[in-house]
Short mmCIF file of C-alpha atoms and ligand atoms in Angstrom, two decimals:
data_model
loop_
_atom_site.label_atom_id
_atom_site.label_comp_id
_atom_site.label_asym_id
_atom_site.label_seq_id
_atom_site.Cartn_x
_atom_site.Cartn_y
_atom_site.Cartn_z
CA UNK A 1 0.00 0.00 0.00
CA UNK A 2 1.02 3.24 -1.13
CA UNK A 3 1.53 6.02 1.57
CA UNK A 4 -1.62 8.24 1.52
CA UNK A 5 -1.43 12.10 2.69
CA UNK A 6 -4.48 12.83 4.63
CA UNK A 7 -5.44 15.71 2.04
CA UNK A 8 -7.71 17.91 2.62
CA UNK A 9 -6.48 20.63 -0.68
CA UNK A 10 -9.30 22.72 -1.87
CA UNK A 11 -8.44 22.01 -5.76
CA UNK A 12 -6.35 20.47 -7.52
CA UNK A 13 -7.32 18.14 -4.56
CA UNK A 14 -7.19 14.35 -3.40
CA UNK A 15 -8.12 11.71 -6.36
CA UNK A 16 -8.82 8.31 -5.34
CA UNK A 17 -6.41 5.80 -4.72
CA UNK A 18 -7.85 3.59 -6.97
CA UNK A 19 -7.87 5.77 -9.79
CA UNK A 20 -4.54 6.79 -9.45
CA UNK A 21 -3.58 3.10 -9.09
CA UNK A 22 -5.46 2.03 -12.19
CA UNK A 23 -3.61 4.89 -14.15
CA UNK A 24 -0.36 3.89 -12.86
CA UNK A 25 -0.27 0.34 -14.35
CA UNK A 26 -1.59 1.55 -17.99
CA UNK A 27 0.58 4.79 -17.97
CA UNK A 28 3.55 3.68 -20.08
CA UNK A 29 1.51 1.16 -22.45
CA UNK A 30 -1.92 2.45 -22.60
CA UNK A 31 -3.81 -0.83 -23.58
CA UNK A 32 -1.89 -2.85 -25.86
CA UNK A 33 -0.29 0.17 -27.82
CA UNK A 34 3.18 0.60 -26.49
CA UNK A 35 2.70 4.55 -25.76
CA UNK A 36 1.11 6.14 -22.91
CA UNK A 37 -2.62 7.85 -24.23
CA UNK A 38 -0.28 11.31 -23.76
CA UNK A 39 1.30 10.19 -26.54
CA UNK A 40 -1.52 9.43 -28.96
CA UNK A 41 -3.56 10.98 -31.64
CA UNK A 42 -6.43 12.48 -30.60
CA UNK A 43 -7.69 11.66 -33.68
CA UNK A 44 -7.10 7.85 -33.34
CA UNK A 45 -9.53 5.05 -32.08
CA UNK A 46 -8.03 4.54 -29.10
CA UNK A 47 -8.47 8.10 -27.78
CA UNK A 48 -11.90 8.36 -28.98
CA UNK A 49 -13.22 5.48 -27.22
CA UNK A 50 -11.94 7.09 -23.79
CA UNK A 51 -13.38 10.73 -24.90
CA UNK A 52 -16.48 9.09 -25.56
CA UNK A 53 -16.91 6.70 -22.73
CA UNK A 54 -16.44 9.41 -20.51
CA UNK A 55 -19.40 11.53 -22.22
CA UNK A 56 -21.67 8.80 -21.87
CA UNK A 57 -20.61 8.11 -18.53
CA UNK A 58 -20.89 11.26 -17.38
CA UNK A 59 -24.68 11.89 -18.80
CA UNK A 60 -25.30 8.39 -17.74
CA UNK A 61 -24.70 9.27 -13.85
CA UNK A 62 -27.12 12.34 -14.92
CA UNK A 63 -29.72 9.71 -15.78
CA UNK A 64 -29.38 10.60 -19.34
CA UNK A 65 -31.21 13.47 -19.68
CA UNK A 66 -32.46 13.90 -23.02
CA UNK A 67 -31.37 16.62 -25.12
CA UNK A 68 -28.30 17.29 -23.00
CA UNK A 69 -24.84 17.17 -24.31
CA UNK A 70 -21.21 16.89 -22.68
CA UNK A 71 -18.44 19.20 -23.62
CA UNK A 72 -14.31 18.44 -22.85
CA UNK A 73 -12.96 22.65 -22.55
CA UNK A 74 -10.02 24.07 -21.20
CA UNK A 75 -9.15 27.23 -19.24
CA UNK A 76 -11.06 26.33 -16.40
CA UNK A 77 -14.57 27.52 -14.61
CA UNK A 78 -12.50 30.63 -15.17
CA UNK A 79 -12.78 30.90 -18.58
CA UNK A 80 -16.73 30.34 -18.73
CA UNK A 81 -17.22 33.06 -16.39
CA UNK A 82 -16.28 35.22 -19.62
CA UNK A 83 -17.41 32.42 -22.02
CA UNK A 84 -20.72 32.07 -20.53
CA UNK A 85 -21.76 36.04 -21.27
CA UNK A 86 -20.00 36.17 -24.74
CA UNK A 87 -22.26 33.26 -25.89
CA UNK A 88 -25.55 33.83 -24.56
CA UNK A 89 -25.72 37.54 -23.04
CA UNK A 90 -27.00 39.21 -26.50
CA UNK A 91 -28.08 42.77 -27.23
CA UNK A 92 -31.18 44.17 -24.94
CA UNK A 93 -30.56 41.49 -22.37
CA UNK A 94 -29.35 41.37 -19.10
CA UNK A 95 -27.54 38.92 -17.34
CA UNK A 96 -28.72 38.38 -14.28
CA UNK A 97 -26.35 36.46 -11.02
CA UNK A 98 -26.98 35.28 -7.45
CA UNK A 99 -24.03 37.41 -5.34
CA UNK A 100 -23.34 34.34 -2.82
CA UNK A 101 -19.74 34.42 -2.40
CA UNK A 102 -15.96 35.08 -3.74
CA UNK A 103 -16.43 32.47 -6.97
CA UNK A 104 -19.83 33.97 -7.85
CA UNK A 105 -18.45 37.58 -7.74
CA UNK A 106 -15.95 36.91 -10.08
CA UNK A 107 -18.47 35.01 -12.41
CA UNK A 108 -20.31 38.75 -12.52
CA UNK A 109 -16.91 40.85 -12.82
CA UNK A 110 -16.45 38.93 -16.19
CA UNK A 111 -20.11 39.33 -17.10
CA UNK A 112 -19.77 43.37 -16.67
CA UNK A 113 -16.76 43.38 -19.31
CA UNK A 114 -19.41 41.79 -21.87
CA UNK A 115 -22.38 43.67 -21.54
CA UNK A 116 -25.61 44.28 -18.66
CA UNK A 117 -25.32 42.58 -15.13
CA UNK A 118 -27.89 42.07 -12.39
CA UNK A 119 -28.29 40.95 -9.18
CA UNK A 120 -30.66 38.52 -8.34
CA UNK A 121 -30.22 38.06 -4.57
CA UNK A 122 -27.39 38.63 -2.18
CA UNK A 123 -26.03 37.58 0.81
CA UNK A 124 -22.84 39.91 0.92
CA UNK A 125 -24.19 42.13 3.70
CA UNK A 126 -24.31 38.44 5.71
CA UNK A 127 -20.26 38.42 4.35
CA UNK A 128 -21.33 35.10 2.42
CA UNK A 129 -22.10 33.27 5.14
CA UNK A 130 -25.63 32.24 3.96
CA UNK A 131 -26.73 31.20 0.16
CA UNK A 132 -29.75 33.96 -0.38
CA UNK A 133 -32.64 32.92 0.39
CA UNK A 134 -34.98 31.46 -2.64
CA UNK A 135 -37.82 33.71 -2.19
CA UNK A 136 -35.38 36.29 -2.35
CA UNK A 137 -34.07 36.15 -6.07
CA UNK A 138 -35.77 38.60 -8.51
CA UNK A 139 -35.14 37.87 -11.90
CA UNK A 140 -35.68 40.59 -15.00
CA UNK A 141 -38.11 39.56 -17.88
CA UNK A 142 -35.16 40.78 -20.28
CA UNK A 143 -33.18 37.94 -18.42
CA UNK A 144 -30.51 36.27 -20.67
CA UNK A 145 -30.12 34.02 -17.89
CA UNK A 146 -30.05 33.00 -13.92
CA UNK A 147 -26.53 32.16 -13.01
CA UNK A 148 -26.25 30.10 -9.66
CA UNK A 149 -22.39 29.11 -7.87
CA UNK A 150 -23.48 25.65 -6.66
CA UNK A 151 -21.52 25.28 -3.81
CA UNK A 152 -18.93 28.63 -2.82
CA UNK A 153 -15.71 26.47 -2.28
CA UNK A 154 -13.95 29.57 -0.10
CA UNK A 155 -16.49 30.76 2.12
CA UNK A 156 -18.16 26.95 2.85
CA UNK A 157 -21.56 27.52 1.57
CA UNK A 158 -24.00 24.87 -0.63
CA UNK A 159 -27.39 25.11 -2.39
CA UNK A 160 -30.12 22.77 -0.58
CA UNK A 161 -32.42 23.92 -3.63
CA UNK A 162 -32.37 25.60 -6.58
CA UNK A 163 -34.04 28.65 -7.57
CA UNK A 164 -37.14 27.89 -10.57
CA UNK A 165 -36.62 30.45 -13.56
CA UNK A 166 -39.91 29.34 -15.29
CA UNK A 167 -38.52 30.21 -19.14
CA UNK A 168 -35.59 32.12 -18.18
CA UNK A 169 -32.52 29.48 -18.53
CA UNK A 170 -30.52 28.21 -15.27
CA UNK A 171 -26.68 28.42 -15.44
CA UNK A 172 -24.62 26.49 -12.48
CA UNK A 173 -20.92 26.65 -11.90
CA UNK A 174 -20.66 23.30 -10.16
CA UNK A 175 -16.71 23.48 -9.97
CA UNK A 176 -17.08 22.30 -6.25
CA UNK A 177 -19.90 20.12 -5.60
CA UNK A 178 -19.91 18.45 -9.26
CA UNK A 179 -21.15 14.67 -8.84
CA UNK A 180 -21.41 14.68 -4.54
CA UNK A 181 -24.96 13.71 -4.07
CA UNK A 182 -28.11 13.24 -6.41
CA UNK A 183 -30.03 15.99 -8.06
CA UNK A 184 -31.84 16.91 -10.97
CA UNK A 185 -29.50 17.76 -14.21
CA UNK A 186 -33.06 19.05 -15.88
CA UNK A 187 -33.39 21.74 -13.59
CA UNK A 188 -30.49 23.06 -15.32
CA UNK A 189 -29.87 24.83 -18.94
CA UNK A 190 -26.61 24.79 -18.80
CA UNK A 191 -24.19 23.19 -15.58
CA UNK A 192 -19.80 24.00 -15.84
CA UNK A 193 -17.55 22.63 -13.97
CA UNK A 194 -13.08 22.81 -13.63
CA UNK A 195 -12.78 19.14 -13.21
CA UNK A 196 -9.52 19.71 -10.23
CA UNK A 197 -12.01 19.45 -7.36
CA UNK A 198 -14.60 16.72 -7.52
CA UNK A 199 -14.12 15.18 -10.76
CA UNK A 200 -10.53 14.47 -11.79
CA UNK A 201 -6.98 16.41 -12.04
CA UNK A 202 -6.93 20.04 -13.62
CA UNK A 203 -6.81 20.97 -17.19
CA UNK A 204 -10.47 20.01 -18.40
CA UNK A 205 -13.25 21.79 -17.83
CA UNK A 206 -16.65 20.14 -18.10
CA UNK A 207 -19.92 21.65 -19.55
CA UNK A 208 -23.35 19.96 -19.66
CA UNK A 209 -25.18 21.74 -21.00
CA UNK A 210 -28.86 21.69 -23.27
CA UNK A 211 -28.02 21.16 -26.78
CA UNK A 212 -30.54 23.85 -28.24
CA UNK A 213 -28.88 26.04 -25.45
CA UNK A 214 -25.42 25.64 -27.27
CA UNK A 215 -26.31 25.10 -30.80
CA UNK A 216 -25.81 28.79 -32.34
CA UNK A 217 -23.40 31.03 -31.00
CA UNK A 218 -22.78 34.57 -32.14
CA UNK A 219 -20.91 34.63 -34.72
CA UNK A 220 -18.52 37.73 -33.94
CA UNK A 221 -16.64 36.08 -31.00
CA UNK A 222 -13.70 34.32 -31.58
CA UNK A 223 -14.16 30.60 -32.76
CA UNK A 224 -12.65 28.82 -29.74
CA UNK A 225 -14.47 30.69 -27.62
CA UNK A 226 -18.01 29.66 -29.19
CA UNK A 227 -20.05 26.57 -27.86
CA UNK A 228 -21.15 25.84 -31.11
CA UNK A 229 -18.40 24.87 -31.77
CA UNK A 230 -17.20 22.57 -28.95
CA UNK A 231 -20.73 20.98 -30.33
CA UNK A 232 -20.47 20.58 -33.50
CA UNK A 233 -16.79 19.14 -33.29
CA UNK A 234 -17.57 16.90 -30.18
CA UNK A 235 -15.28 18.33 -28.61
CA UNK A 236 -12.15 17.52 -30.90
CA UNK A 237 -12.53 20.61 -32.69
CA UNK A 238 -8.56 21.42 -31.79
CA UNK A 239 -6.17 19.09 -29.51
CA UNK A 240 -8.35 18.06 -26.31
CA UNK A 241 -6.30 17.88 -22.94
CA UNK A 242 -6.21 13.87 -23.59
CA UNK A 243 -4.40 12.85 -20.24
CA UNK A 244 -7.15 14.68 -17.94
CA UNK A 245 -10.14 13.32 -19.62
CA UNK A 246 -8.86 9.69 -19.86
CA UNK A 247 -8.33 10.47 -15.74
CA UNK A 248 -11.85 12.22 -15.57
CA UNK A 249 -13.54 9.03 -17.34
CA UNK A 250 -11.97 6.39 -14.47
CA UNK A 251 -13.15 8.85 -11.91
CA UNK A 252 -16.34 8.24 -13.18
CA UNK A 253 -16.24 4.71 -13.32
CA UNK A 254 -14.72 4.81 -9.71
CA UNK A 255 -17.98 7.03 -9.04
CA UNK A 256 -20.11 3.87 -10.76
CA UNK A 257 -18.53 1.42 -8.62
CA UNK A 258 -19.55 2.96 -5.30
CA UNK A 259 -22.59 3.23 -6.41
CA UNK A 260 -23.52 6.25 -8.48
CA UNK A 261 -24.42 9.53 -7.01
CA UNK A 262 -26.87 8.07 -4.37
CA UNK A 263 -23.59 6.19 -3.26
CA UNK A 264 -21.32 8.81 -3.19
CA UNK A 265 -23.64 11.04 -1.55
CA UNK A 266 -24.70 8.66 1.23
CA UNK A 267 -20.73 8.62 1.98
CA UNK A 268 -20.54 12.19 1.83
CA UNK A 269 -22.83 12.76 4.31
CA UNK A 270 -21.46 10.07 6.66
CA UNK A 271 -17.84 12.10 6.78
CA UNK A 272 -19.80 16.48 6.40
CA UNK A 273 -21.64 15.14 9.44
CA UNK A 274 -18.46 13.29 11.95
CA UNK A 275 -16.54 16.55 11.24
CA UNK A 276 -19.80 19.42 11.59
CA UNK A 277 -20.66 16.99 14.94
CA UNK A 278 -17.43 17.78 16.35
CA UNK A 279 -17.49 21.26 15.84
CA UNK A 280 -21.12 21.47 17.08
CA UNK A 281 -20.51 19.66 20.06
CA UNK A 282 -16.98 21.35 21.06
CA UNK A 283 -18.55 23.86 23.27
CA UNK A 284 -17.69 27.23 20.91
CA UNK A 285 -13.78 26.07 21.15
CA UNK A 286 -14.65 25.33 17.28
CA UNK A 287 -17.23 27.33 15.41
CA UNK A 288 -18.90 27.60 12.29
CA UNK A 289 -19.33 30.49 10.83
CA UNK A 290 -21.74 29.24 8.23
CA UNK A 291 -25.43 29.30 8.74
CA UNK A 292 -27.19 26.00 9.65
CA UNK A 293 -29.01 26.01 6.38
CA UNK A 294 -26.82 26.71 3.75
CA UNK A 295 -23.92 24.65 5.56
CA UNK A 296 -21.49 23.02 2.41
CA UNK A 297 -20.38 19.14 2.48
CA UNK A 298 -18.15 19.75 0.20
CA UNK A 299 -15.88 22.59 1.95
CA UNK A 300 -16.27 22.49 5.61
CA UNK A 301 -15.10 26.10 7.30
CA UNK A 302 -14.24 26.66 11.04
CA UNK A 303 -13.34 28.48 13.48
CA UNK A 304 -11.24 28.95 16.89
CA UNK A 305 -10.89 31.96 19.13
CA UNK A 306 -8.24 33.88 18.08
CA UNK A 307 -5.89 33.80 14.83
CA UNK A 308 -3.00 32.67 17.04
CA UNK A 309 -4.79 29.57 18.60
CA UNK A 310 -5.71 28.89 14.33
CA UNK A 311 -2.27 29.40 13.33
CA UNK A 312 -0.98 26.52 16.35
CA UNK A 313 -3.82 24.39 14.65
CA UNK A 314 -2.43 24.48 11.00
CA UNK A 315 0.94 24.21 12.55
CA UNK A 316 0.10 21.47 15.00
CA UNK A 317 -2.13 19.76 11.57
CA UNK A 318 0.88 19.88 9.51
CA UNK A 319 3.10 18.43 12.23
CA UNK A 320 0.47 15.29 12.37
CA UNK A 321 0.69 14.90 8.51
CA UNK A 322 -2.40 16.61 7.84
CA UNK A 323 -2.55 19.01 4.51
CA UNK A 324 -4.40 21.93 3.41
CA UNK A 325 -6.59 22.81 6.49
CA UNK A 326 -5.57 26.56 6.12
CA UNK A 327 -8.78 28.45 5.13
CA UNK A 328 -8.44 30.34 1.60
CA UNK A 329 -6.01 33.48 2.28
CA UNK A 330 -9.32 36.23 1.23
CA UNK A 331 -11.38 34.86 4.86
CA UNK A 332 -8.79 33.68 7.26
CA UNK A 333 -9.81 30.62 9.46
CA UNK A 334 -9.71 26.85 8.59
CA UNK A 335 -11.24 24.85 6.15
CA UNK A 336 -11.50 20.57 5.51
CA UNK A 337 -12.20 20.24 1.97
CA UNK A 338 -13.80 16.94 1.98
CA UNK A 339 -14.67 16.05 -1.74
CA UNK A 340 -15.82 12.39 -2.92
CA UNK A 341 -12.38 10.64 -3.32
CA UNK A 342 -11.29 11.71 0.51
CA UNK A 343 -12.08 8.73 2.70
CA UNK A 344 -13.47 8.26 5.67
CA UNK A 345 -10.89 7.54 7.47
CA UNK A 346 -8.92 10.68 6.50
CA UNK A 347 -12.23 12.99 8.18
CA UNK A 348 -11.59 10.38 10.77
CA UNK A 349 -8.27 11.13 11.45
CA UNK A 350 -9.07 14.81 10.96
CA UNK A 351 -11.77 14.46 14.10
CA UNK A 352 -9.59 12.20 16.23
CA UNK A 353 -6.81 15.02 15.60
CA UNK A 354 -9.20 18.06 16.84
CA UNK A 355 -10.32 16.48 19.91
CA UNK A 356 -6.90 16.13 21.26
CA UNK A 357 -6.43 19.58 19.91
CA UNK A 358 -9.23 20.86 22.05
CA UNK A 359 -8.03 19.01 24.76
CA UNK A 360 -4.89 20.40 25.07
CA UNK A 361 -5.58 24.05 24.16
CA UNK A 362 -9.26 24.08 25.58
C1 PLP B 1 -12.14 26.58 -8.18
C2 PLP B 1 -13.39 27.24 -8.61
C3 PLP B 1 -13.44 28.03 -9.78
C4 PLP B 1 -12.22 28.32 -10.61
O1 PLP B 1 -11.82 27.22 -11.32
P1 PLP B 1 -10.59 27.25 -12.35
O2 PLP B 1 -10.76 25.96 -13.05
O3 PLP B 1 -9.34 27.38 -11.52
O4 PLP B 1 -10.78 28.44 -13.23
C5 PLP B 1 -14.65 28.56 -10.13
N1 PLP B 1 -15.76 28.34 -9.41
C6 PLP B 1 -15.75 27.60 -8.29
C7 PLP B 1 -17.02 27.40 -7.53
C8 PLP B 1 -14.56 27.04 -7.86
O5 PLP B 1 -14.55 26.29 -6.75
#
């Protein structure tokens, strides 16, 4: 057995063991063909099957939901912040954006540079620390669309529910919560996602999106840039990043093997709910500064008195072997980010680790 970090990055982040096992034995002769699938033609059979398995797979977790189709992109969620406007925010619209935390604020600073931005709902006055309430969001008629962040990876927040647009189409950036429980993929026009968090290593970004939704794209933006034509070229219109999707597709098929999404999701909640227990029932010594209700199991913030007693935490973390508690640089405090491939036994560990912690600094 390989020694295993307990790893707790916020993205690129932990990939199972498995997976990284399974890649290990075909890395230098990828099936039968004496190269690695780095060094193959995109264009050849053997690369297509693996681009292609891992559409299928991908919708097939979804349920297959007709009419939907799976694009391969790179430049990360980044790039569709700016991507997402270009295509679909069109003259005498406005594009319209729930404000729920440091991911979703950039999404609308790229929107601004194309053209009309709105705010649906907002929870900055609460500093993030809520997703807005439902009721809350007000959406334009002149709506080009309703653009939701799924789960905000830096402040620790996570959608229970979605908002319902009626006719006005949905837009998710699921970078962070991608594949970690069930849900509906038809509530959604149009779902993105950087794969480096939930779904495989960095350097693919996923879109699923409705194919009338990506069908025509205007045609004065630059051609790489359009979704049309990602579609039309299934996603081989120039070199794909090969190595990531070929890692993305036995992610999935790790994801298949435990089950599916009601698998994953049952597991998920098992290890969100040891380490939100312990902070719960510490007393205050840990807190959570997210509300109840819009609490992420994806990203798990928290907590201690003062920023000395956090930094002795990290330190004390490190010295134990843990990595990557230290909360994102723009909010300060500690985070566990606790996405489908970390075991149990690594939130285990992480528990085990912060009662002693209280213990001896309580
Ligand atoms: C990490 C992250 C991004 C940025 O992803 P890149 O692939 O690095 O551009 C965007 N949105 C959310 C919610 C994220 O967690």
């Amino acid at each position: 057995m390989s020694k295993r970090a307990y790893n707790f990055n916020a993205g690129p982040a932990a990939l199972p063991l498995e997976v990284l096992e399974r890649a290990q034995a075909e890395f230098v002769d990828f099936r039968g063909t004496g190269m690695s699938i780095m060094e193959m033609s995109h264009r050849g059979k053997v690369y297509e099957e693996v681009h292609h398995e891992a559409e299928s797979r991908l919708l097939s977790l979804l349920g297959n939901p007709e009419g939907y189709k799976v694009l391969f992109l790179q430049g990360g969620a980044s790039t569709q912040f700016a991507m997402i406007p270009m295509n679909f925010l069109t003259e005498g619209k406005t594009a319209s954006y729930v404000l729920s935390g440091s991911w979703a604020d950039k999404a609308i600073k790229e929107a601004k540079l194309i053209g009309e931005t709105h705010i649906a709902a907002s929870s900055e006055a609460d500093k993030y620390m809520s997703i807005p309430d439902l009721s809350s969001i007000e959406i334009p008629d002149n709506a080009a669309y309703l653009h939701v962040t799924s789960n905000e990876t830096i402040e620790g927040t996570q959608y229970q529910q979605y908002p319902k647009t009626g006719n006005v189409p949905l837009i998710a950036d699921m970078s962070s919560d991608i594949l970690c429980r069930q849900f509906d993929a038809t509530q959604f026009d149009f779902i993105y996602a950087g794969a480096q968090k939930n779904l495989g290593p960095s350097g693919v970004t996923v879109v699923i999106a409705k194919e009338e939704m990506i069908a025509e794209s205007p045609k004065h933006i630059p051609t790489m840039l359009r979704y049309s034509t990602h579609l039309k070229n299934d996603s081989l219109y120039n070199t794909p990043p090969s190595f990531s999707v070929y890692m993305v597709n036995e992610v999935l098929k790790w994801i298949d093997e435990k089950g599916g999404l009601a698998g994953v999701e049952q597991a998920n909640r098992k290890k969100a709910g040891l380490i939100y227990d312990i902070i719960d029932s510490s007393e205050g010594f840990y807190r959570g500064p997210v509300d109840a209700g819009s609490r992420s199991m994806m990203n798990i913030t928290f907590r201690l008195a003062s920023e000395e007693l956090e930094k002795q935490f990290i330190k004390e973390s490190e010295q134990a072997g843990f990595i990557g508690l230290k909360g994102h640089r723009s909010v300060g405090g500690l985070r566990a980010s606790i996405y489908n491939a970390v075991p149990y036994d690594t939130c285990k560990a992480l528990v085990d680790f912060m009662t002693d912690f209280q213990k001896s600094h309580g």
